[in-house]
Coordinates of C-alpha atoms in Angstrom, one line a residue:
M1 CA 123.6 47.1 -49.7
N2 CA 124.3 50.8 -49.5
S3 CA 127.6 51.8 -47.8
A4 CA 125.8 54.6 -46.0
P5 CA 122.0 54.7 -45.4
L6 CA 120.0 57.5 -46.9
F7 CA 118.3 58.1 -43.5
R8 CA 119.5 57.6 -40.0
K9 CA 116.1 56.6 -38.6
L10 CA 112.9 55.6 -40.5
A11 CA 109.7 55.7 -38.5
L12 CA 106.7 53.7 -39.9
I13 CA 103.3 54.5 -38.5
G14 CA 101.0 51.7 -39.5
F15 CA 102.2 48.3 -40.6
G16 CA 100.1 46.6 -43.2
L17 CA 101.0 45.6 -46.8
I18 CA 102.7 48.9 -47.7
G19 CA 104.4 49.6 -44.4
G20 CA 105.6 46.0 -44.2
S21 CA 107.0 46.1 -47.7
I22 CA 108.8 49.4 -47.1
A23 CA 110.3 47.9 -43.9
R24 CA 111.5 44.7 -45.6
G25 CA 112.9 46.6 -48.7
A26 CA 114.6 49.3 -46.7
K27 CA 116.2 46.7 -44.4
A28 CA 117.3 44.5 -47.2
L29 CA 118.9 47.4 -49.1
G30 CA 120.3 49.3 -46.1
L31 CA 118.3 52.5 -46.9
A32 CA 117.9 53.4 -43.2
G33 CA 120.2 53.0 -40.3
E34 CA 117.3 52.2 -37.9
I35 CA 113.7 51.2 -38.7
V36 CA 111.2 51.8 -35.9
A37 CA 107.5 50.8 -36.3
T38 CA 104.3 51.2 -34.5
A39 CA 100.6 50.3 -35.2
R40 CA 97.3 51.0 -33.5
S41 CA 96.6 47.4 -32.7
P42 CA 98.6 45.7 -29.9
Q43 CA 98.2 42.4 -31.9
T44 CA 99.8 44.0 -34.9
R45 CA 102.6 45.4 -32.9
A46 CA 103.2 42.0 -31.3
R47 CA 103.2 40.3 -34.7
V48 CA 105.7 42.8 -36.2
Q49 CA 108.0 42.1 -33.2
E50 CA 107.7 38.4 -33.9
L51 CA 108.6 38.9 -37.5
G52 CA 111.8 40.6 -36.7
I53 CA 111.8 42.8 -39.7
V54 CA 112.3 46.2 -37.9
D55 CA 114.8 47.2 -35.3
R56 CA 112.2 48.4 -32.8
V57 CA 108.5 48.2 -32.2
V58 CA 107.1 51.0 -30.0
E59 CA 103.6 51.6 -28.6
T60 CA 102.9 55.2 -29.6
N61 CA 103.2 57.3 -32.7
A62 CA 105.0 60.0 -30.7
E63 CA 107.7 57.6 -29.5
A64 CA 108.1 56.2 -33.1
V65 CA 108.9 59.6 -34.6
E66 CA 111.4 60.9 -31.9
G67 CA 114.7 61.6 -33.7
A68 CA 113.5 60.2 -37.1
D69 CA 114.7 61.9 -40.2
L70 CA 112.0 60.1 -42.3
V71 CA 108.5 59.5 -41.1
I72 CA 106.0 57.6 -43.3
L73 CA 102.4 57.3 -42.4
C74 CA 101.1 54.0 -43.7
I75 CA 97.5 54.4 -42.6
P76 CA 94.1 55.1 -44.2
V77 CA 93.9 58.7 -45.5
G78 CA 91.1 59.5 -43.1
A79 CA 93.4 59.0 -40.2
C80 CA 96.3 61.2 -41.5
G81 CA 95.1 64.5 -40.0
P82 CA 94.7 63.4 -36.4
V83 CA 98.0 61.5 -36.5
A84 CA 99.8 64.5 -37.9
Q85 CA 98.5 66.6 -35.1
E86 CA 99.6 63.9 -32.6
I87 CA 103.2 63.6 -33.8
A88 CA 103.8 67.3 -34.7
P89 CA 105.4 68.3 -31.3
H90 CA 107.7 65.3 -31.4
L91 CA 109.1 65.7 -35.0
A92 CA 112.8 66.5 -35.3
P93 CA 113.8 69.6 -37.2
G94 CA 114.7 68.8 -40.8
A95 CA 112.7 65.6 -40.8
I96 CA 110.8 64.5 -43.9
V97 CA 107.2 63.5 -43.3
S98 CA 105.4 61.5 -46.0
D99 CA 102.5 59.1 -46.4
V100 CA 101.4 56.4 -48.9
G101 CA 97.8 57.3 -49.4
S102 CA 95.9 56.9 -52.7
V103 CA 94.4 60.4 -52.3
K104 CA 96.7 63.4 -52.1
G105 CA 94.7 66.6 -52.0
A106 CA 92.8 65.6 -48.9
V107 CA 96.0 64.4 -47.2
L108 CA 97.7 67.8 -47.9
K109 CA 94.8 69.7 -46.4
A110 CA 94.6 67.4 -43.4
M111 CA 98.2 67.2 -42.5
A112 CA 99.9 70.5 -43.5
P113 CA 98.3 72.7 -40.9
Y114 CA 99.8 70.7 -38.1
L115 CA 103.4 70.2 -39.3
P116 CA 105.8 72.7 -37.8
E117 CA 108.3 75.0 -39.6
G118 CA 111.5 73.2 -40.5
V119 CA 109.8 69.9 -41.1
H120 CA 109.5 68.9 -44.8
F121 CA 106.2 67.5 -45.9
V122 CA 106.3 65.5 -49.1
P123 CA 103.2 63.4 -49.7
A124 CA 103.7 60.2 -51.8
H125 CA 101.7 57.4 -53.3
P126 CA 103.4 54.1 -54.3
V127 CA 101.1 52.8 -57.0
A128 CA 101.6 49.2 -56.0
G129 CA 99.7 46.6 -53.9
T130 CA 97.8 43.4 -53.6
E131 CA 94.5 42.5 -52.1
N132 CA 96.2 41.3 -49.0
S133 CA 96.7 43.3 -45.8
G134 CA 98.3 43.0 -42.4
P135 CA 102.0 42.7 -41.3
D136 CA 102.5 39.3 -42.9
S137 CA 101.4 40.5 -46.3
G138 CA 104.4 42.7 -47.3
F139 CA 107.3 41.7 -49.4
A140 CA 110.5 43.6 -50.3
E141 CA 109.9 43.4 -54.1
L142 CA 106.4 45.0 -54.0
F143 CA 107.7 48.4 -55.5
V144 CA 110.1 47.0 -58.1
N145 CA 109.3 48.6 -61.5
R146 CA 106.1 50.2 -60.1
W147 CA 105.5 54.0 -59.9
C148 CA 105.7 56.2 -56.8
I149 CA 104.1 59.6 -57.3
L150 CA 105.3 62.5 -55.1
T151 CA 103.0 65.5 -54.7
P152 CA 105.0 68.1 -52.8
P153 CA 103.1 71.3 -51.9
E154 CA 104.1 74.6 -53.4
G155 CA 107.4 75.8 -52.0
A156 CA 108.5 72.4 -50.7
N157 CA 112.2 71.9 -50.1
A158 CA 113.7 70.6 -53.3
D159 CA 116.4 68.7 -51.5
A160 CA 113.8 66.9 -49.4
V161 CA 111.8 66.0 -52.5
D162 CA 115.0 64.6 -54.2
K163 CA 116.0 62.6 -51.1
L164 CA 112.6 61.0 -50.7
G165 CA 112.6 60.2 -54.4
A166 CA 116.0 58.6 -54.0
F167 CA 114.5 56.5 -51.2
W168 CA 111.7 55.2 -53.4
R169 CA 114.1 54.5 -56.3
G170 CA 116.2 52.6 -53.8
L171 CA 113.2 50.4 -53.2
G172 CA 113.0 49.7 -56.9
A173 CA 110.2 52.2 -57.9
N174 CA 110.1 54.7 -60.7
V175 CA 109.4 58.2 -59.4
E176 CA 107.1 60.9 -60.8
V177 CA 106.3 64.3 -59.4
M178 CA 103.0 66.0 -60.0
T179 CA 100.5 68.2 -58.2
A180 CA 98.1 66.7 -55.7
D181 CA 95.0 67.7 -57.8
H182 CA 96.4 66.1 -61.0
H183 CA 97.3 62.9 -59.1
D184 CA 93.8 62.6 -57.7
L185 CA 92.2 63.0 -61.2
V186 CA 94.6 60.4 -62.7
L187 CA 94.1 57.9 -59.9
A188 CA 90.3 58.4 -60.0
V189 CA 90.3 56.7 -63.4
T190 CA 93.2 54.3 -63.1
S191 CA 92.5 53.0 -59.6
H192 CA 89.5 54.4 -57.7
L193 CA 86.8 53.9 -60.4
P194 CA 88.0 50.3 -61.2
H195 CA 87.8 49.4 -57.5
L196 CA 84.3 50.9 -57.3
I197 CA 83.2 48.9 -60.3
A198 CA 84.8 45.7 -58.9
Y199 CA 82.9 46.1 -55.6
T200 CA 79.7 46.7 -57.5
I201 CA 80.0 43.7 -59.8
V202 CA 80.8 41.3 -57.0
S203 CA 77.9 42.6 -55.0
T204 CA 75.6 42.3 -58.1
A205 CA 76.6 38.7 -58.6
E206 CA 76.1 37.9 -54.9
E207 CA 72.5 39.3 -55.1
L208 CA 71.4 37.6 -58.3
E209 CA 68.2 35.6 -58.0
G210 CA 68.4 32.2 -59.7
V211 CA 72.2 32.0 -59.3
T212 CA 73.5 30.5 -56.1
Q213 CA 76.6 31.8 -54.4
S214 CA 78.3 28.4 -54.9
E215 CA 77.8 28.7 -58.7
V216 CA 79.2 32.2 -58.7
L217 CA 82.3 30.9 -56.9
K218 CA 82.6 27.6 -58.9
F219 CA 82.2 29.1 -62.3
S220 CA 84.3 32.3 -61.9
A221 CA 85.9 33.0 -65.2
G222 CA 89.0 35.1 -65.5
G223 CA 87.2 38.4 -65.5
F224 CA 85.1 37.8 -62.4
R225 CA 88.0 36.2 -60.6
D226 CA 90.1 39.4 -61.2
F227 CA 87.1 41.5 -60.0
T228 CA 86.9 39.5 -56.8
R229 CA 90.6 40.0 -56.2
I230 CA 90.2 43.8 -56.4
A231 CA 87.1 43.7 -54.3
A232 CA 89.0 41.9 -51.5
S233 CA 91.0 45.1 -50.8
D234 CA 90.9 46.7 -47.4
P235 CA 87.4 48.2 -46.9
T236 CA 88.5 50.9 -44.4
M237 CA 91.2 52.2 -46.9
W238 CA 88.7 52.3 -49.8
R239 CA 85.9 53.9 -47.8
D240 CA 88.3 56.8 -47.0
V241 CA 89.5 57.0 -50.6
F242 CA 86.0 57.5 -52.0
L243 CA 85.0 60.0 -49.3
T244 CA 88.2 62.1 -49.7
N245 CA 88.4 62.0 -53.5
K246 CA 84.7 62.1 -54.2
D247 CA 84.8 65.0 -56.7
A248 CA 87.3 63.4 -59.0
V249 CA 85.7 60.0 -58.6
L250 CA 82.2 61.4 -59.4
E251 CA 83.6 63.1 -62.5
M252 CA 85.2 59.9 -63.8
L253 CA 82.0 57.9 -62.8
G254 CA 80.0 60.3 -65.0
E255 CA 82.3 59.7 -68.0
F256 CA 82.1 55.9 -67.4
Q257 CA 78.3 56.0 -67.3
E258 CA 78.2 57.9 -70.6
D259 CA 80.5 55.2 -72.2
L260 CA 78.3 52.4 -70.6
S261 CA 75.2 54.0 -72.1
K262 CA 76.9 53.9 -75.6
L263 CA 77.7 50.2 -75.2
T264 CA 74.2 49.5 -74.0
R265 CA 72.7 51.2 -77.1
A266 CA 75.2 49.2 -79.4
I267 CA 74.2 45.9 -77.8
R268 CA 70.4 46.7 -78.0
R269 CA 70.7 47.7 -81.6
G270 CA 72.9 44.8 -82.6
D271 CA 75.7 47.2 -83.7
G272 CA 78.6 44.8 -84.0
D273 CA 80.8 47.4 -85.7
A274 CA 80.6 49.7 -82.7
L275 CA 81.3 46.9 -80.3
F276 CA 84.3 45.7 -82.4
E277 CA 85.8 49.2 -82.6
H278 CA 85.4 49.7 -78.9
F279 CA 87.0 46.4 -77.9
T280 CA 89.8 46.8 -80.4
R281 CA 90.7 50.2 -79.0
T282 CA 90.6 49.0 -75.4
R283 CA 92.7 46.0 -76.2
A284 CA 95.4 48.3 -77.6
I285 CA 95.5 50.1 -74.2
R286 CA 95.9 46.8 -72.4
R287 CA 98.8 45.8 -74.6
G288 CA 100.4 49.2 -73.9
V289 CA 100.3 48.5 -70.2
V290 CA 102.1 45.3 -70.7
Q291 CA 104.6 46.8 -73.1
I292 CA 105.8 49.5 -70.6
G293 CA 106.3 46.8 -68.0
Q294 CA 103.4 47.6 -65.6
D295 CA 101.9 44.1 -65.9
E296 CA 102.5 40.8 -67.7
A297 CA 100.5 39.1 -70.3
A298 CA 100.3 36.0 -68.0
A299 CA 97.4 35.7 -65.6
D300 CA 98.0 37.0 -62.0
F301 CA 97.7 33.6 -60.3
G302 CA 101.1 31.8 -60.1
R303 CA 103.0 35.0 -60.7
R304 CA 106.1 35.4 -58.5
P305 CA 107.2 38.7 -57.2
K306 CA 110.1 40.3 -59.1
Q307 CA 113.4 40.2 -57.2
L308 CA 114.9 43.4 -55.9
G309 CA 117.2 44.9 -58.5
A310 CA 115.6 43.0 -61.4
K311 CA 115.0 45.0 -64.5
A312 CA 111.7 44.9 -66.5
E313 CA 111.9 42.8 -69.6

């Protein structure tokens, strides 16, 4: 526990996997003196109240941000602009306003015009998650040894950036700072394109003639099982991601289609050497991901969340 919290009042707008995990972690580690939450759905607000993991649950976004020195929007990126406009008159001078969206350029453009002078806007993206959603899905250890990318706009207050970085480090995350455009390009290949492929493969399997749905489910090997896990992610969130980061996604999709064409030709020609070289190179990349602590060699199922404060092995 910290002797003094980093923030007096943390306001969370939206309370799914990420918002719930932030609340649980911040409460367990004493990162905020008070945690106030709100959500669009009355059912979600009632469930958060039942869980008892925040200090107060309020009905409106405006009420949530009153007097908060840290406001985090944990909502789909397509909703960030309207919410920024709604809360702008109620933000305290000096408050830090952030988000958790997987796209940063569109969030900057949508939110920045509404935020008043004296409020520090520091967009963020915790690169962590599961396929689960809703207020019950969060857990305090979600961000341990994962990356949180901050994308402050040009001229952002350095102290505010540092303080938000300290908050995410307090939750166990590693922190990186980069431009919004660079973030969107990197995430297009590391996250957005894999999700698009997963949704497509699962859909293809479901539509196959001569293969029943029960067979697809029954004989799911490791690869397809992992694709179904990714494809179970929140459809609203991913709809907004692809619409708001379409240029970077389309660029990466073009690169992927070129590589897929090369593999198609190698298979058609029986070019085993080309296939072996490709698989060897990509296996080395996977091993690198494990070596830097961003995943484990073990399969996902049965894996337990890392404990807060635990170090990567």
